[in-house]
Coordinates of C-alpha atoms (C1' of nucleotides) in Angstrom, one line a residue:
Chain A
X919 CA -173.2 -23.6 132.2
X920 CA -174.7 -21.6 129.3
X921 CA -177.3 -24.2 128.7
X922 CA -180.1 -22.8 130.8
X923 CA -179.3 -19.1 130.9
X924 CA -182.6 -18.1 129.4
X925 CA -184.6 -20.0 132.0
X926 CA -182.5 -18.7 134.8
X927 CA -183.0 -15.2 133.7
X928 CA -186.7 -15.7 133.6
X929 CA -186.4 -16.6 137.2
X930 CA -187.3 -20.3 136.7
X931 CA -184.3 -22.4 137.7
X932 CA -183.7 -25.3 135.3
X933 CA -184.8 -28.7 136.5
X934 CA -182.4 -30.3 138.9
X935 CA -182.4 -33.1 141.5
X936 CA -182.4 -30.4 144.2
X937 CA -185.4 -28.6 142.8
X938 CA -187.3 -31.8 142.4
X939 CA -186.6 -32.9 146.0
X940 CA -187.7 -29.5 147.2
X941 CA -190.9 -29.7 145.3
X942 CA -191.5 -33.2 146.6
X943 CA -191.1 -32.0 150.2
X944 CA -193.6 -29.3 149.6
X945 CA -196.1 -31.7 148.2
X946 CA -195.6 -34.2 151.1
X947 CA -195.9 -31.5 153.7
X948 CA -199.1 -30.1 152.2
X949 CA -201.0 -33.2 151.3
X950 CA -199.3 -36.1 153.1
X951 CA -197.8 -39.2 151.7
X952 CA -200.5 -39.7 149.1
X953 CA -199.9 -36.2 147.8
X954 CA -196.6 -37.1 146.2
X955 CA -197.3 -38.3 142.7
X956 CA -195.3 -37.8 139.5
X957 CA -198.3 -36.0 138.0
X958 CA -198.6 -33.5 140.8
X959 CA -194.8 -33.1 140.7
X960 CA -194.8 -32.5 136.9
X961 CA -197.4 -29.8 137.3
X962 CA -195.7 -28.1 140.1
X963 CA -192.4 -28.1 138.2
X964 CA -194.1 -27.4 134.8
X965 CA -192.5 -30.3 133.0
X966 CA -193.3 -33.8 132.0
X967 CA -192.9 -37.0 134.0
X968 CA -190.0 -38.1 131.8
X969 CA -188.0 -35.1 132.7
X970 CA -188.2 -36.0 136.4
X971 CA -187.0 -39.5 135.6
X972 CA -183.9 -38.1 134.0
X973 CA -182.8 -36.7 137.4
X974 CA -184.3 -39.3 139.8
X975 CA -184.4 -43.1 139.3
X976 CA -187.8 -43.7 140.8
X977 CA -190.3 -42.7 143.5
X978 CA -188.5 -44.6 146.2
X979 CA -185.3 -42.8 145.6
X980 CA -187.2 -39.5 145.6
X981 CA -188.9 -40.2 148.9
X982 CA -185.6 -41.3 150.4
X983 CA -183.8 -38.2 149.2
X984 CA -186.6 -36.0 150.6
X985 CA -186.4 -37.8 153.9
X986 CA -182.6 -37.6 154.0
X987 CA -182.7 -33.8 153.4
X988 CA -185.0 -33.4 156.4
X989 CA -183.0 -35.7 158.7
X990 CA -179.7 -34.0 157.7
X991 CA -181.2 -30.6 158.6
X992 CA -182.4 -31.9 162.0
X993 CA -179.1 -33.5 162.8
X994 CA -177.1 -30.4 161.9
X995 CA -179.4 -28.2 164.0
X996 CA -178.7 -30.4 167.0
X997 CA -174.9 -30.0 167.1
X998 CA -173.9 -28.9 170.6
X999 CA -171.1 -29.0 173.0
X1000 CA -173.3 -30.4 175.8
X1001 CA -172.5 -33.6 177.6
X1002 CA -173.5 -36.8 175.8
X1003 CA -176.6 -37.5 177.7
X1004 CA -177.9 -34.1 177.1
X1005 CA -176.8 -34.2 173.5
X1006 CA -178.7 -37.4 172.8
X1007 CA -181.8 -35.8 174.2
X1008 CA -181.3 -32.8 171.9
X1009 CA -180.7 -35.1 169.0
X1010 CA -183.8 -37.1 169.7
X1011 CA -186.0 -34.1 170.3
X1012 CA -184.8 -32.6 167.1
X1013 CA -185.8 -35.7 165.2
X1014 CA -189.0 -36.0 167.2
X1015 CA -190.0 -32.4 166.3
X1016 CA -189.1 -32.9 162.7
X1017 CA -191.3 -35.9 162.4
X1018 CA -194.1 -34.2 164.3
X1019 CA -194.0 -31.4 161.7
X1020 CA -193.5 -33.7 158.8
X1021 CA -195.1 -37.1 159.5
X1022 CA -194.0 -38.6 156.2
X1023 CA -190.4 -38.4 157.4
X1024 CA -191.3 -40.9 160.2
X1025 CA -193.0 -43.2 157.9
X1026 CA -190.2 -43.3 155.4
X1027 CA -187.6 -43.7 158.2
X1028 CA -189.5 -46.7 159.5
X1029 CA -189.3 -48.2 156.0
X1030 CA -185.8 -47.4 155.0
X1031 CA -183.2 -50.1 155.4
X1032 CA -179.8 -49.2 156.6
X1033 CA -179.4 -46.4 154.1
X1034 CA -178.4 -42.8 154.2
X1035 CA -181.0 -41.1 156.4
X1036 CA -180.5 -43.7 159.1
X1037 CA -176.7 -43.7 158.8
X1038 CA -176.8 -40.1 159.8
X1039 CA -178.8 -40.8 162.9
X1040 CA -176.6 -43.7 163.8
X1041 CA -173.5 -41.6 163.4
X1042 CA -174.8 -38.8 165.6
X1043 CA -176.0 -41.1 168.3
X1044 CA -173.0 -43.4 168.2
X1045 CA -170.5 -40.6 168.7
X1046 CA -172.3 -39.6 171.9
X1047 CA -172.3 -43.2 173.1
X1048 CA -168.6 -43.3 172.6
X1049 CA -168.1 -40.1 174.7
X1050 CA -170.6 -41.4 177.1
X1051 CA -168.0 -44.1 177.9
X1052 CA -169.8 -47.2 176.6
X1053 CA -167.3 -50.1 176.2
X1054 CA -166.2 -50.8 172.7
X1055 CA -167.9 -54.1 172.4
X1056 CA -171.2 -52.7 173.6
X1057 CA -171.3 -49.7 171.3
X1058 CA -173.2 -51.4 168.6
X1059 CA -175.9 -52.6 171.0
X1060 CA -176.2 -49.2 172.7
X1061 CA -176.4 -47.2 169.5
X1062 CA -178.7 -49.6 167.7
X1063 CA -181.0 -50.0 170.6
X1064 CA -181.4 -46.3 170.9
X1065 CA -181.9 -46.0 167.2
X1066 CA -184.6 -48.7 167.1
X1067 CA -186.5 -47.0 169.9
X1068 CA -186.3 -43.7 168.1
X1069 CA -187.5 -45.3 164.9
X1070 CA -190.3 -47.0 166.7
X1071 CA -191.6 -43.7 168.2
X1072 CA -191.1 -42.1 164.8
X1073 CA -193.2 -44.7 163.0
X1074 CA -195.9 -44.5 165.6
X1075 CA -196.1 -40.8 165.6
X1076 CA -196.2 -40.7 161.8
X1077 CA -199.0 -43.4 161.7
X1078 CA -201.0 -41.5 164.3
X1079 CA -200.7 -38.3 162.3
X1080 CA -201.5 -39.9 159.0
X1081 CA -204.5 -41.6 160.5
X1082 CA -205.7 -38.3 162.1
X1083 CA -205.2 -36.5 158.8
X1084 CA -207.2 -39.2 156.9
X1085 CA -210.0 -38.9 159.5
X1086 CA -209.9 -35.1 159.5
X1087 CA -209.1 -35.0 163.2
X1088 CA -206.8 -32.9 165.1
X1089 CA -204.3 -34.4 167.5
X1090 CA -206.4 -34.1 170.6
X1091 CA -209.5 -35.7 169.2
X1092 CA -207.3 -38.5 167.8
X1093 CA -206.6 -39.6 171.3
X1094 CA -210.2 -39.1 172.2
X1095 CA -211.1 -41.6 169.5
X1096 CA -208.5 -44.1 170.8
X1097 CA -209.7 -43.8 174.3
X1098 CA -213.3 -44.5 173.3
X1099 CA -212.1 -47.5 171.2
X1100 CA -210.3 -48.8 174.2
X1101 CA -213.3 -48.3 176.4
X1102 CA -215.2 -50.7 174.2
X1103 CA -212.7 -53.5 174.8
X1104 CA -213.7 -56.5 176.8
X1105 CA -212.7 -56.0 180.4
X1106 CA -211.7 -59.6 181.0
X1107 CA -209.6 -59.9 177.8
X1108 CA -207.9 -56.5 178.0
X1109 CA -207.7 -55.4 181.7
X1110 CA -204.3 -53.7 181.3
X1111 CA -205.2 -51.7 178.2
X1112 CA -208.4 -50.6 179.9
X1113 CA -206.5 -49.5 182.9
X1114 CA -204.3 -47.4 180.7
X1115 CA -207.1 -45.3 179.2
X1116 CA -206.6 -42.4 181.6
X1117 CA -202.8 -42.5 181.5
X1118 CA -202.9 -42.7 177.7
X1119 CA -205.1 -39.7 177.5
X1120 CA -203.0 -37.7 179.9
X1121 CA -199.6 -38.7 178.4
X1122 CA -197.3 -36.3 176.6
X1123 CA -195.7 -37.8 173.5
X1124 CA -192.6 -35.6 173.8
X1125 CA -192.1 -36.1 177.5
X1126 CA -192.6 -39.9 177.1
X1127 CA -190.1 -40.0 174.3
X1128 CA -187.5 -38.2 176.4
X1129 CA -188.2 -40.5 179.4
X1130 CA -187.9 -43.5 177.1
X1131 CA -184.4 -42.4 176.0
X1132 CA -183.5 -41.9 179.6
X1133 CA -184.7 -45.4 180.4
X1134 CA -182.4 -46.8 177.8
X1135 CA -179.5 -44.6 178.8
X1136 CA -180.0 -45.8 182.4
X1137 CA -179.9 -49.4 181.2
X1138 CA -176.7 -48.7 179.3
X1139 CA -175.1 -47.0 182.2
X1140 CA -176.1 -49.9 184.5
X1141 CA -173.7 -52.2 182.7
Chain B
X36 CA -227.5 -71.7 156.6
X37 CA -228.9 -73.4 153.6
X38 CA -227.6 -70.8 151.2
X39 CA -224.3 -72.3 150.3
X40 CA -224.8 -76.0 150.8
X41 CA -223.9 -76.8 147.3
X42 CA -220.6 -74.9 147.4
X43 CA -219.8 -76.5 150.7
X44 CA -220.5 -80.0 149.4
X45 CA -218.3 -79.3 146.5
X46 CA -215.5 -78.7 149.0
X47 CA -215.3 -75.0 148.3
X48 CA -216.3 -73.0 151.4
X49 CA -218.4 -70.0 150.6
X50 CA -216.7 -66.6 150.6
X51 CA -216.2 -65.2 154.1
X52 CA -214.1 -62.6 155.9
X53 CA -212.0 -65.4 157.3
X54 CA -211.3 -67.1 154.0
X55 CA -210.4 -63.8 152.5
X56 CA -208.0 -62.9 155.2
X57 CA -206.5 -66.4 154.9
X58 CA -205.9 -66.0 151.2
X59 CA -204.5 -62.5 151.8
X60 CA -201.9 -63.9 154.2
X61 CA -200.9 -66.6 151.7
X62 CA -200.4 -64.0 149.0
X63 CA -198.4 -61.7 151.4
X64 CA -196.2 -64.6 152.5
X65 CA -195.5 -65.8 149.0
X66 CA -195.0 -62.5 147.1
X67 CA -194.4 -59.9 149.8
X68 CA -196.4 -56.7 150.3
X69 CA -196.8 -56.0 146.6
X70 CA -198.3 -59.4 146.1
X71 CA -201.5 -58.5 147.8
X72 CA -203.9 -57.0 145.1
X73 CA -207.6 -57.4 144.7
X74 CA -207.0 -59.0 141.4
X75 CA -204.7 -61.7 142.7
X76 CA -207.1 -62.2 145.6
X77 CA -210.1 -62.5 143.3
X78 CA -208.3 -65.1 141.2
X79 CA -207.2 -67.1 144.2
X80 CA -210.7 -67.1 145.6
X81 CA -212.4 -67.5 142.2
X82 CA -214.6 -64.5 142.6
X83 CA -214.9 -60.9 141.5
X84 CA -213.5 -57.9 143.3
X85 CA -216.9 -56.7 144.3
X86 CA -217.5 -59.9 146.2
X87 CA -214.5 -59.2 148.4
X88 CA -215.6 -55.7 149.0
X89 CA -218.9 -57.1 150.4
X90 CA -216.9 -58.7 153.3
X91 CA -214.1 -56.2 153.7
X92 CA -214.2 -52.4 153.7
X93 CA -210.9 -51.8 151.8
X94 CA -207.4 -52.9 151.4
X95 CA -206.2 -51.2 154.6
X96 CA -208.7 -53.1 156.7
X97 CA -207.7 -56.3 155.0
X98 CA -204.0 -55.8 155.8
X99 CA -204.8 -54.9 159.3
X100 CA -206.9 -58.0 159.8
X101 CA -204.2 -60.2 158.3
X102 CA -201.6 -58.6 160.6
X103 CA -203.9 -58.9 163.6
X104 CA -204.4 -62.6 162.9
X105 CA -200.6 -63.2 162.9
X106 CA -200.0 -61.1 166.0
X107 CA -202.8 -62.9 167.9
X108 CA -201.3 -66.2 167.1
X109 CA -197.8 -65.1 168.3
X110 CA -199.2 -63.7 171.5
X111 CA -201.2 -66.8 172.3
X112 CA -198.2 -69.0 171.6
X113 CA -196.2 -67.0 174.2
X114 CA -198.5 -67.6 177.2
X115 CA -196.3 -69.0 180.0
X116 CA -196.2 -69.1 183.7
X117 CA -192.6 -67.8 183.8
X118 CA -191.5 -64.8 185.7
X119 CA -192.2 -61.4 184.1
X120 CA -188.8 -60.7 182.8
X121 CA -188.6 -64.1 181.1
X122 CA -192.1 -63.8 179.8
X123 CA -191.4 -60.4 178.2
X124 CA -188.4 -62.0 176.5
X125 CA -190.6 -64.9 175.2
X126 CA -193.3 -62.5 174.0
X127 CA -190.7 -60.4 172.2
X128 CA -189.1 -63.3 170.6
X129 CA -192.4 -64.7 169.5
X130 CA -193.1 -61.4 167.8
X131 CA -189.6 -61.2 166.4
X132 CA -189.8 -64.6 164.9
X133 CA -193.2 -64.0 163.5
X134 CA -192.0 -60.8 161.8
X135 CA -188.9 -62.6 160.6
X136 CA -191.0 -65.2 158.9
X137 CA -193.6 -62.7 157.7
X138 CA -191.9 -59.4 157.1
X139 CA -195.1 -57.7 156.0
X140 CA -196.4 -58.0 159.6
X141 CA -193.6 -55.8 160.8
X142 CA -194.3 -53.2 158.1
X143 CA -198.0 -53.1 158.9
X144 CA -197.3 -52.9 162.6
X145 CA -195.0 -50.0 162.1
X146 CA -197.8 -48.3 160.2
X147 CA -200.8 -49.1 162.3
X148 CA -202.0 -46.5 164.8
X149 CA -203.2 -47.6 168.2
X150 CA -205.5 -50.2 166.8
X151 CA -206.1 -53.9 167.4
X152 CA -202.9 -55.6 166.6
X153 CA -201.0 -53.2 168.8
X154 CA -203.5 -53.3 171.6
X155 CA -202.8 -57.0 171.9
X156 CA -199.1 -56.5 172.3
X157 CA -199.6 -53.6 174.7
X158 CA -201.9 -55.8 176.8
X159 CA -199.4 -58.7 176.9
X160 CA -196.5 -56.5 177.8
X161 CA -198.4 -54.4 180.2
X162 CA -199.5 -57.3 182.3
X163 CA -196.0 -58.4 182.7
X164 CA -194.9 -54.9 183.7
X165 CA -197.5 -54.9 186.4
X166 CA -196.3 -58.2 187.9
X167 CA -192.8 -57.0 187.4
X168 CA -193.7 -54.5 190.1
X169 CA -193.6 -51.2 188.1
X170 CA -195.2 -48.4 190.0
X171 CA -198.7 -47.5 188.8
X172 CA -197.8 -44.1 187.5
X173 CA -194.8 -45.5 185.6
X174 CA -196.7 -48.3 183.9
X175 CA -197.7 -46.4 180.8
X176 CA -194.1 -45.3 180.3
X177 CA -192.7 -48.7 180.8
X178 CA -195.1 -50.5 178.6
X179 CA -195.1 -48.0 175.8
X180 CA -191.3 -47.7 175.8
X181 CA -191.0 -51.4 175.4
X182 CA -193.7 -51.4 172.7
X183 CA -191.9 -48.6 170.8
X184 CA -188.6 -50.4 170.9
X185 CA -190.3 -53.6 169.7
X186 CA -192.1 -51.8 166.9
X187 CA -188.8 -50.1 165.9
X188 CA -187.0 -53.4 165.6
X189 CA -190.1 -54.9 163.8
X190 CA -190.1 -52.1 161.2
X191 CA -186.4 -52.4 160.6
X192 CA -186.4 -56.1 160.2
X193 CA -189.3 -55.9 157.8
X194 CA -187.6 -53.1 155.8
X195 CA -184.4 -55.1 155.6
X196 CA -186.3 -58.2 154.4
X197 CA -188.3 -56.4 151.8
X198 CA -185.2 -54.7 150.5
X199 CA -183.3 -58.0 150.3
X200 CA -186.3 -59.6 148.6
X201 CA -186.5 -56.8 146.0
X202 CA -182.8 -57.1 145.3
X203 CA -183.0 -60.9 145.2
X204 CA -180.5 -61.3 148.0
X205 CA -180.5 -63.6 151.0
X206 CA -180.1 -62.3 154.4
X207 CA -176.3 -62.7 154.7
X208 CA -175.5 -60.9 151.4
X209 CA -177.8 -58.1 152.5
X210 CA -175.5 -57.3 155.3
X211 CA -172.6 -57.7 152.9
X212 CA -174.1 -55.0 150.8
X213 CA -174.6 -52.7 153.8
X214 CA -171.1 -53.2 154.9
X215 CA -169.7 -52.3 151.5
X216 CA -171.9 -49.2 151.4
X217 CA -170.6 -48.2 154.8
X218 CA -167.0 -48.7 153.6
X219 CA -167.6 -46.1 150.9
X220 CA -168.6 -43.5 153.5
X221 CA -166.3 -40.6 154.1
X222 CA -164.0 -41.4 157.1
X223 CA -164.1 -37.8 158.4
X224 CA -167.9 -37.4 158.2
X225 CA -168.8 -40.8 159.4
X226 CA -166.1 -42.1 161.8
X227 CA -168.6 -43.9 164.1
X228 CA -170.5 -45.7 161.4
X229 CA -167.3 -46.8 159.8
X230 CA -166.0 -48.2 163.1
X231 CA -169.2 -50.2 163.3
X232 CA -168.7 -52.1 160.0
X233 CA -167.3 -55.2 161.7
X234 CA -169.6 -55.2 164.7
X235 CA -172.6 -54.7 162.4
X236 CA -171.5 -57.7 160.3
X237 CA -171.0 -59.9 163.2
X238 CA -174.1 -58.9 165.1
X239 CA -177.1 -61.2 165.6
X240 CA -180.4 -59.6 165.2
X241 CA -182.2 -61.9 167.6
X242 CA -179.6 -61.6 170.3
X243 CA -179.5 -57.8 169.9
X244 CA -183.2 -57.6 170.2
X245 CA -183.2 -59.6 173.5
X246 CA -180.3 -57.5 174.8
X247 CA -182.2 -54.3 173.9
X248 CA -185.2 -55.5 175.9
X249 CA -183.0 -56.3 178.8
X250 CA -181.5 -52.8 178.5
X251 CA -184.9 -51.2 178.9
X252 CA -186.0 -53.6 181.6
X253 CA -182.8 -52.7 183.5
X254 CA -183.6 -49.0 183.1
X255 CA -187.1 -49.6 184.4
X256 CA -185.8 -51.6 187.3
X257 CA -183.3 -48.9 188.1
X258 CA -186.1 -46.5 189.1
Chain C
dA1040 C1' -228.1 -61.2 151.2
dC1041 C1' -224.5 -62.1 148.4
dC1042 C1' -222.0 -62.1 144.1
dT1043 C1' -220.5 -60.7 139.1
dG1044 C1' -217.4 -58.2 136.2
dA1045 C1' -217.1 -54.2 133.5
dA1046 C1' -215.9 -49.5 134.1
dC1047 C1' -213.7 -45.5 136.4
dA1048 C1' -210.2 -42.7 138.0
dC1049 C1' -206.2 -43.0 139.3
dC1050 C1' -201.1 -44.7 139.6
dG1051 C1' -195.5 -45.3 138.4
dT1052 C1' -192.8 -46.0 134.6
dT1053 C1' -191.2 -46.1 129.7
dC1054 C1' -189.8 -44.4 125.4
dA1055 C1' -189.9 -42.6 120.7
dA1056 C1' -189.5 -38.1 119.4
dG1057 C1' -187.9 -33.6 119.9
dT1058 C1' -184.3 -29.6 121.0
Chain D
dA513 C1' -177.5 -33.7 127.4
dC514 C1' -181.9 -32.8 128.6
dC515 C1' -186.9 -32.5 128.0
dT516 C1' -191.8 -33.7 126.1
dG517 C1' -196.0 -36.1 126.6
dA518 C1' -198.5 -39.9 124.9
dA519 C1' -198.8 -44.7 125.9
dC520 C1' -198.5 -49.0 128.8
dA521 C1' -199.5 -51.9 132.4
dC522 C1' -201.0 -51.8 136.3
dC523 C1' -203.7 -50.3 140.7
dG524 C1' -208.1 -49.8 144.4
dT525 C1' -212.8 -49.0 144.3
dT526 C1' -217.6 -48.5 142.6
dC527 C1' -221.9 -50.0 140.9
dA528 C1' -225.6 -51.6 137.9
dA529 C1' -227.0 -55.9 137.2
dG530 C1' -227.8 -60.5 138.4
dT531 C1' -229.2 -64.7 141.7

DNA sequence: ACCTGAACACCGTTCAAGT
DNA sequence: ACCTGAACACCGTTCAAGT
């Protein structure tokens, strides 16, 4: 490991997959999804684009790795000895908060096929379903339903945040904008949505997310 | 309406938002999300990029309009006089099949904030929840939970299809690939996921989707 | 009012060349 | 083995100019 002694001594770690992913996370957090470009990354890391490609296959892999790092962190933080129902809530909330703080994680999760970041979530949820007492032949359904719900919420939250960012709005005024859009809908064509304007405005994403998980757990328990 | 008589007589309708959206849908269906570019669209429509921009604000609006057209079609096709539980299943399946046939719809849906395509789905589901007998103060939760689950499934299905397309795989061999990836996971770190290899391979997306909806409806009914 | 198409300011990715 | 940075082949979007 003599190769980069000089750089290390100067306080600049040599280029590595880890450092690249770290820098990518910083860019994504600061400027949103559109903030991650190989040019910005090169500048941040003081190298050329080609150097990054030596450590990472392409942008997709980079995004996926960044997402995975965040999800792994959230899953690890949610390790408890609580009963399964409570643990699933903690897991879910951990993910919810991570996505709330880093919307791009939700967007990437909603895109990623059955690869690593999702496998982690499936593992964490599935274990709880098993201790929850779900029958063996229903485990896949229980775990994947919960997962799909969580991914749906994740995607929506991320979309809302990105949209709000693009419009330069804060969270509260985003829902103001939605509510005025819904007010303009035709009463005959959209009676239900119009009747939801007030509930939508008063709703609490976090609380609804938890309640949704409970709904599904109730449905599972009812079998 | 004299302006484009000549063009119309020649059998080429003049440029319009509708024709543009139509062409966009054709490109998306044929070549996936990456197939929709303003250049390809210009060629297809035999015009310049600027002409398209006169009718459509930007690419996002175009994608959203294309998605909305597909969702509207699916929702209209699912109008029945069946009891609410059955109707929700029909609505869901209609959407599921539309996304299965046009994966880009699922991807766009997972991205779109609380705008038009989603408002349609919310309206259709919400009406059924009301006739289902859900209490007024629980309507938002019931409808939005169902919606989030559906969007989650939509996003995953779309991601799987896009991934399979990119790899040049058919559906069956996609799950083969996932199962061999899962087989390579560490047994100690991922016992649950490894135990799901067989169930995952044998599962039926459509059936699981329906079962998931039932799970949530059961949870709602249990209140 | 509607369309043309060249031009602009970006992208991700590659690759010969260096150390 | 690792890095440089110019070059390539694309993008979405704009805009002066046409009809």
